[in-house]
Amino acid sequence: MTLHRLTSNADRLTRRGVAFGLGAAFLFGLSTPLAKLLLPATGALSLAALLYLGAGCGLAAFSAARRFAPWLRAFAREPGLSLADIPMMAGVIVAGGVAGPILMLFGLNHLSAAAAALMLNLEVPFTIVLAAVFFGEHLGRREALGAALVVIGGAILSWPPRTVGLAVRGAIYGDLVGVCALSGACLCWALDNNLTQHLSVRDPVVVARTKALCAGFCTLVLARAFGQGTPVSSLYLSALLVGLVSYGRSLVLYVY
């Protein structure tokens, strides 16, 4: 009876984890075509900063609200961050919050939104390889085959459009620079994924809020250092809103 109960609980947690993971992927996927529309008028660094600041401000507001709303306190069952988490949290911020988004948005200048969305699948094999090589996780045959297929798809996208017959208006297109930038972003997020897994015992809202706010401010400093100005108010608010909806909720669901 006890074994059956433990198995049922494990199955329920697995299904919940899959649902949260799919929800995180869906919300993050929404940001790719929207960022593609905002990018020409904002610049990669400014847009990356606004997306994460929007997420961080929304999560900060939620954190403040759950102090006064008893029904929201159910989202704070796990402990917050400790001093021992600082090195791992710093890796999450630098790799996943600063380098990854900047490389992705730079790559969007060289890829169509559809091609970029397909290229982002490289995050999966990179995460698997890092988990197996550096974090001691088991890599099965099916995982290896799936990772290889994703890599092959990324290689196909790096070919010149005329080679694969895609040189038509509105088609999927891209070049080697964009593919390399998106590949670098996926590698950064793969490292972020493995580090975040070790932080998943902490409060997801605190982890996501810390990552978003620190990454947003760091990228904003870089944007000013490289001379990227503040976009017009309508685009400014649009970028913050995209960050709030796509990045903020996606981060929390991913940690859960």
mmCIF file of C-alpha atoms in Angstrom:
data_model
loop_
_atom_site.group_PDB
_atom_site.id
_atom_site.type_symbol
_atom_site.label_atom_id
_atom_site.label_comp_id
_atom_site.label_asym_id
_atom_site.label_seq_id
_atom_site.Cartn_x
_atom_site.Cartn_y
_atom_site.Cartn_z
ATOM 1 C CA MET A 1 0.000 0.000 0.000
ATOM 2 C CA THR A 2 2.812 2.383 0.905
ATOM 3 C CA LEU A 3 4.739 1.527 -2.279
ATOM 4 C CA HIS A 4 1.620 2.115 -4.385
ATOM 5 C CA ARG A 5 1.072 5.479 -2.708
ATOM 6 C CA LEU A 6 4.676 6.527 -3.327
ATOM 7 C CA THR A 7 4.409 5.466 -6.979
ATOM 8 C CA SER A 8 1.163 7.411 -7.422
ATOM 9 C CA ASN A 9 2.705 10.520 -5.855
ATOM 10 C CA ALA A 10 5.760 10.219 -8.113
ATOM 11 C CA ASP A 11 3.572 9.861 -11.201
ATOM 12 C CA ARG A 12 1.500 12.878 -10.171
ATOM 13 C CA LEU A 13 4.615 14.984 -9.618
ATOM 14 C CA THR A 14 6.004 13.883 -12.993
ATOM 15 C CA ARG A 15 2.808 14.871 -14.803
ATOM 16 C CA ARG A 16 2.781 18.197 -12.981
ATOM 17 C CA GLY A 17 6.417 18.791 -13.907
ATOM 18 C CA VAL A 18 5.715 18.043 -17.567
ATOM 19 C CA ALA A 19 2.725 20.419 -17.532
ATOM 20 C CA PHE A 20 4.789 23.208 -15.957
ATOM 21 C CA GLY A 21 7.602 22.584 -18.454
ATOM 22 C CA LEU A 22 5.242 22.769 -21.433
ATOM 23 C CA GLY A 23 3.664 25.930 -20.042
ATOM 24 C CA ALA A 24 7.097 27.528 -19.598
ATOM 25 C CA ALA A 25 8.092 26.570 -23.157
ATOM 26 C CA PHE A 26 4.840 27.942 -24.593
ATOM 27 C CA LEU A 27 5.149 31.297 -22.820
ATOM 28 C CA PHE A 28 8.812 31.670 -23.736
ATOM 29 C CA GLY A 29 8.031 30.711 -27.336
ATOM 30 C CA LEU A 30 5.560 33.597 -27.518
ATOM 31 C CA SER A 31 8.394 36.040 -26.891
ATOM 32 C CA THR A 32 10.371 35.095 -30.035
ATOM 33 C CA PRO A 33 8.070 36.541 -32.743
ATOM 34 C CA LEU A 34 7.134 39.488 -30.509
ATOM 35 C CA ALA A 35 10.802 40.287 -29.852
ATOM 36 C CA LYS A 36 11.451 40.063 -33.589
ATOM 37 C CA LEU A 37 8.877 42.838 -34.124
ATOM 38 C CA LEU A 38 10.308 45.059 -31.377
ATOM 39 C CA LEU A 39 13.976 44.519 -32.176
ATOM 40 C CA PRO A 40 14.491 46.972 -35.104
ATOM 41 C CA ALA A 41 13.361 49.952 -33.028
ATOM 42 C CA THR A 42 15.027 49.048 -29.735
ATOM 43 C CA GLY A 43 18.342 47.244 -30.236
ATOM 44 C CA ALA A 44 19.372 43.875 -28.839
ATOM 45 C CA LEU A 45 20.810 45.075 -25.526
ATOM 46 C CA SER A 46 17.998 47.492 -24.687
ATOM 47 C CA LEU A 47 15.322 44.952 -25.580
ATOM 48 C CA ALA A 48 16.974 42.184 -23.538
ATOM 49 C CA ALA A 49 17.146 44.542 -20.546
ATOM 50 C CA LEU A 50 13.492 45.589 -20.873
ATOM 51 C CA LEU A 51 12.251 42.013 -21.217
ATOM 52 C CA TYR A 52 13.931 40.940 -17.998
ATOM 53 C CA LEU A 53 13.071 44.129 -16.131
ATOM 54 C CA GLY A 54 9.423 43.613 -17.064
ATOM 55 C CA ALA A 55 9.605 40.078 -15.710
ATOM 56 C CA GLY A 56 11.442 41.157 -12.572
ATOM 57 C CA CYS A 57 9.073 44.024 -11.747
ATOM 58 C CA GLY A 58 6.042 41.770 -12.183
ATOM 59 C CA LEU A 59 7.530 39.108 -9.916
ATOM 60 C CA ALA A 60 8.542 41.728 -7.345
ATOM 61 C CA ALA A 61 4.939 42.980 -7.277
ATOM 62 C CA PHE A 62 3.697 39.414 -6.855
ATOM 63 C CA SER A 63 6.160 38.826 -4.002
ATOM 64 C CA ALA A 64 4.886 41.944 -2.243
ATOM 65 C CA ALA A 65 1.250 40.972 -2.802
ATOM 66 C CA ARG A 66 1.584 37.482 -1.340
ATOM 67 C CA ARG A 67 2.769 38.958 1.957
ATOM 68 C CA PHE A 68 -0.682 40.433 2.471
ATOM 69 C CA ALA A 69 -2.882 37.881 0.649
ATOM 70 C CA PRO A 70 -3.102 34.592 2.602
ATOM 71 C CA TRP A 71 -4.189 32.580 -0.438
ATOM 72 C CA LEU A 72 -1.040 33.626 -2.303
ATOM 73 C CA ARG A 73 1.230 32.331 0.453
ATOM 74 C CA ALA A 74 0.742 28.809 -0.887
ATOM 75 C CA PHE A 75 3.274 29.793 -3.559
ATOM 76 C CA ALA A 76 5.979 30.316 -0.906
ATOM 77 C CA ARG A 77 6.345 26.864 0.621
ATOM 78 C CA GLU A 78 10.017 26.497 -0.304
ATOM 79 C CA PRO A 79 12.815 28.411 1.473
ATOM 80 C CA GLY A 80 14.398 31.455 -0.107
ATOM 81 C CA LEU A 81 17.962 31.789 -1.337
ATOM 82 C CA SER A 82 20.912 31.421 1.031
ATOM 83 C CA LEU A 83 24.511 32.631 0.905
ATOM 84 C CA ALA A 84 25.587 29.197 -0.339
ATOM 85 C CA ASP A 85 23.391 29.692 -3.428
ATOM 86 C CA ILE A 86 25.174 32.874 -4.554
ATOM 87 C CA PRO A 87 27.773 31.245 -6.878
ATOM 88 C CA MET A 88 25.158 29.117 -8.623
ATOM 89 C CA MET A 89 22.735 32.035 -8.818
ATOM 90 C CA ALA A 90 25.484 34.194 -10.335
ATOM 91 C CA GLY A 91 26.024 31.575 -13.044
ATOM 92 C CA VAL A 92 22.300 31.500 -13.772
ATOM 93 C CA ILE A 93 22.195 35.306 -14.098
ATOM 94 C CA VAL A 94 25.289 35.651 -16.301
ATOM 95 C CA ALA A 95 24.672 32.659 -18.578
ATOM 96 C CA GLY A 96 20.882 32.543 -18.751
ATOM 97 C CA GLY A 97 19.939 36.132 -17.981
ATOM 98 C CA VAL A 98 22.607 38.217 -19.734
ATOM 99 C CA ALA A 99 24.584 36.280 -22.360
ATOM 100 C CA GLY A 100 21.747 34.057 -23.596
ATOM 101 C CA PRO A 101 19.156 36.766 -24.365
ATOM 102 C CA ILE A 102 21.741 39.075 -25.947
ATOM 103 C CA LEU A 103 22.953 36.322 -28.284
ATOM 104 C CA MET A 104 19.372 35.364 -29.143
ATOM 105 C CA LEU A 105 18.320 38.901 -29.997
ATOM 106 C CA PHE A 106 21.505 39.445 -32.010
ATOM 107 C CA GLY A 107 20.755 36.249 -33.920
ATOM 108 C CA LEU A 108 17.208 37.411 -34.645
ATOM 109 C CA ASN A 109 18.699 40.110 -36.874
ATOM 110 C CA HIS A 110 20.015 37.323 -39.119
ATOM 111 C CA LEU A 111 17.151 34.804 -38.914
ATOM 112 C CA SER A 112 13.444 34.777 -39.519
ATOM 113 C CA ALA A 113 11.279 34.362 -36.411
ATOM 114 C CA ALA A 114 10.319 30.828 -37.506
ATOM 115 C CA ALA A 115 13.945 29.817 -38.095
ATOM 116 C CA ALA A 116 14.951 31.265 -34.717
ATOM 117 C CA ALA A 117 12.158 29.347 -32.987
ATOM 118 C CA LEU A 118 13.386 26.126 -34.599
ATOM 119 C CA MET A 119 16.997 26.889 -33.710
ATOM 120 C CA LEU A 120 16.061 27.340 -30.055
ATOM 121 C CA ASN A 121 15.451 23.578 -29.932
ATOM 122 C CA LEU A 122 19.245 23.242 -29.694
ATOM 123 C CA GLU A 123 18.843 24.102 -26.034
ATOM 124 C CA VAL A 124 17.596 20.531 -25.522
ATOM 125 C CA PRO A 125 20.661 18.584 -26.761
ATOM 126 C CA PHE A 126 23.044 21.084 -25.198
ATOM 127 C CA THR A 127 21.274 20.668 -21.838
ATOM 128 C CA ILE A 128 21.454 16.878 -22.154
ATOM 129 C CA VAL A 129 25.157 16.884 -23.050
ATOM 130 C CA LEU A 130 26.114 19.222 -20.202
ATOM 131 C CA ALA A 131 24.004 17.208 -17.756
ATOM 132 C CA ALA A 132 25.689 13.973 -18.817
ATOM 133 C CA VAL A 133 29.274 15.227 -19.098
ATOM 134 C CA PHE A 134 29.556 17.730 -16.228
ATOM 135 C CA PHE A 135 26.667 16.922 -13.866
ATOM 136 C CA GLY A 136 26.817 13.117 -13.928
ATOM 137 C CA GLU A 137 23.319 12.398 -15.281
ATOM 138 C CA HIS A 138 22.546 9.292 -17.351
ATOM 139 C CA LEU A 139 22.155 9.670 -21.127
ATOM 140 C CA GLY A 140 20.007 6.960 -22.744
ATOM 141 C CA ARG A 141 19.807 5.963 -26.399
ATOM 142 C CA ARG A 142 16.525 7.750 -27.042
ATOM 143 C CA GLU A 143 17.820 10.974 -25.512
ATOM 144 C CA ALA A 144 20.984 10.731 -27.610
ATOM 145 C CA LEU A 145 18.982 10.097 -30.806
ATOM 146 C CA GLY A 146 16.630 12.995 -30.105
ATOM 147 C CA ALA A 147 19.555 15.318 -29.417
ATOM 148 C CA ALA A 148 21.244 14.254 -32.683
ATOM 149 C CA LEU A 149 18.087 14.971 -34.705
ATOM 150 C CA VAL A 150 17.806 18.462 -33.249
ATOM 151 C CA VAL A 151 21.463 19.182 -34.095
ATOM 152 C CA ILE A 152 20.914 17.956 -37.681
ATOM 153 C CA GLY A 153 17.918 20.300 -37.988
ATOM 154 C CA GLY A 154 20.051 23.220 -36.822
ATOM 155 C CA ALA A 155 22.715 22.345 -39.393
ATOM 156 C CA ILE A 156 20.108 22.337 -42.178
ATOM 157 C CA LEU A 157 18.951 25.808 -41.153
ATOM 158 C CA SER A 158 22.512 27.120 -41.435
ATOM 159 C CA TRP A 159 22.659 26.361 -45.172
ATOM 160 C CA PRO A 160 22.177 29.263 -47.605
ATOM 161 C CA PRO A 161 18.450 29.727 -48.446
ATOM 162 C CA ARG A 162 18.893 28.995 -52.149
ATOM 163 C CA THR A 163 20.581 25.697 -51.353
ATOM 164 C CA VAL A 164 17.471 24.394 -49.640
ATOM 165 C CA GLY A 165 14.984 26.212 -51.874
ATOM 166 C CA LEU A 166 13.781 28.698 -49.275
ATOM 167 C CA ALA A 167 14.678 31.966 -51.018
ATOM 168 C CA VAL A 168 11.099 33.136 -51.261
ATOM 169 C CA ARG A 169 9.347 35.975 -49.566
ATOM 170 C CA GLY A 170 8.000 35.092 -46.128
ATOM 171 C CA ALA A 171 9.887 31.772 -45.968
ATOM 172 C CA ILE A 172 12.144 30.472 -43.239
ATOM 173 C CA TYR A 173 15.568 32.008 -43.747
ATOM 174 C CA GLY A 174 18.835 32.505 -41.913
ATOM 175 C CA ASP A 175 22.602 32.702 -42.224
ATOM 176 C CA LEU A 176 25.618 31.257 -40.456
ATOM 177 C CA VAL A 177 26.067 34.295 -38.192
ATOM 178 C CA GLY A 178 22.504 33.996 -36.921
ATOM 179 C CA VAL A 179 22.830 30.248 -36.454
ATOM 180 C CA CYS A 180 26.061 30.667 -34.448
ATOM 181 C CA ALA A 181 24.483 33.370 -32.273
ATOM 182 C CA LEU A 182 21.387 31.269 -31.565
ATOM 183 C CA SER A 183 23.570 28.227 -30.903
ATOM 184 C CA GLY A 184 25.580 30.257 -28.375
ATOM 185 C CA ALA A 185 22.365 31.402 -26.717
ATOM 186 C CA CYS A 186 21.152 27.811 -26.447
ATOM 187 C CA LEU A 187 24.470 26.748 -24.911
ATOM 188 C CA CYS A 188 24.155 29.522 -22.328
ATOM 189 C CA TRP A 189 20.607 28.457 -21.505
ATOM 190 C CA ALA A 190 21.700 24.812 -21.302
ATOM 191 C CA LEU A 191 24.163 25.788 -18.570
ATOM 192 C CA ASP A 192 21.414 27.875 -16.970
ATOM 193 C CA ASN A 193 19.074 24.850 -17.011
ATOM 194 C CA ASN A 194 21.529 22.603 -15.220
ATOM 195 C CA LEU A 195 22.357 25.229 -12.597
ATOM 196 C CA THR A 196 18.690 26.090 -12.062
ATOM 197 C CA GLN A 197 17.904 22.417 -11.472
ATOM 198 C CA HIS A 198 20.053 22.585 -8.356
ATOM 199 C CA LEU A 199 18.156 25.712 -7.233
ATOM 200 C CA SER A 200 14.718 24.159 -7.777
ATOM 201 C CA VAL A 201 14.428 23.379 -4.048
ATOM 202 C CA ARG A 202 14.284 27.134 -3.430
ATOM 203 C CA ASP A 203 11.269 29.400 -3.768
ATOM 204 C CA PRO A 204 10.659 29.593 -7.567
ATOM 205 C CA VAL A 205 9.368 33.152 -7.385
ATOM 206 C CA VAL A 206 12.467 34.321 -5.491
ATOM 207 C CA VAL A 207 14.812 32.517 -7.909
ATOM 208 C CA ALA A 208 13.033 33.909 -10.984
ATOM 209 C CA ARG A 209 12.743 37.429 -9.519
ATOM 210 C CA THR A 210 16.430 37.562 -8.577
ATOM 211 C CA LYS A 211 17.502 36.334 -11.994
ATOM 212 C CA ALA A 212 15.218 38.713 -13.886
ATOM 213 C CA LEU A 213 16.046 41.887 -11.936
ATOM 214 C CA CYS A 214 19.817 41.296 -11.809
ATOM 215 C CA ALA A 215 19.976 40.297 -15.475
ATOM 216 C CA GLY A 216 17.823 43.258 -16.494
ATOM 217 C CA PHE A 217 19.930 45.847 -14.676
ATOM 218 C CA CYS A 218 23.228 44.309 -15.874
ATOM 219 C CA THR A 219 22.058 44.315 -19.490
ATOM 220 C CA LEU A 220 20.725 47.864 -19.146
ATOM 221 C CA VAL A 221 24.191 49.008 -18.030
ATOM 222 C CA LEU A 222 25.689 47.261 -21.082
ATOM 223 C CA ALA A 223 23.123 48.924 -23.348
ATOM 224 C CA ARG A 224 24.079 52.372 -22.048
ATOM 225 C CA ALA A 225 27.788 51.565 -22.296
ATOM 226 C CA PHE A 226 27.385 50.658 -25.980
ATOM 227 C CA GLY A 227 25.285 53.742 -26.703
ATOM 228 C CA GLN A 228 21.876 52.132 -27.149
ATOM 229 C CA GLY A 229 19.276 54.694 -26.143
ATOM 230 C CA THR A 230 15.862 54.251 -24.580
ATOM 231 C CA PRO A 231 13.128 53.411 -27.142
ATOM 232 C CA VAL A 232 9.948 55.479 -27.468
ATOM 233 C CA SER A 233 7.419 55.064 -24.677
ATOM 234 C CA SER A 234 5.015 52.797 -26.577
ATOM 235 C CA LEU A 235 7.764 50.333 -27.467
ATOM 236 C CA TYR A 236 9.197 50.642 -23.954
ATOM 237 C CA LEU A 237 5.899 49.577 -22.408
ATOM 238 C CA SER A 238 5.373 46.855 -25.017
ATOM 239 C CA ALA A 239 8.771 45.308 -24.226
ATOM 240 C CA LEU A 240 8.090 45.410 -20.472
ATOM 241 C CA LEU A 241 4.706 43.752 -21.026
ATOM 242 C CA VAL A 242 6.207 40.993 -23.177
ATOM 243 C CA GLY A 243 8.801 40.392 -20.473
ATOM 244 C CA LEU A 244 6.130 40.300 -17.766
ATOM 245 C CA VAL A 245 3.929 37.775 -19.592
ATOM 246 C CA SER A 246 6.454 35.629 -21.454
ATOM 247 C CA TYR A 247 9.655 35.770 -19.407
ATOM 248 C CA GLY A 248 8.325 36.219 -15.868
ATOM 249 C CA ARG A 249 5.699 33.489 -15.856
ATOM 250 C CA SER A 250 7.898 31.213 -17.940
ATOM 251 C CA LEU A 251 10.749 31.458 -15.414
ATOM 252 C CA VAL A 252 8.501 30.646 -12.466
ATOM 253 C CA LEU A 253 6.858 27.680 -14.201
ATOM 254 C CA TYR A 254 10.263 26.380 -15.278
ATOM 255 C CA VAL A 255 11.655 26.404 -11.738
ATOM 256 C CA TYR A 256 8.461 24.753 -10.441
#
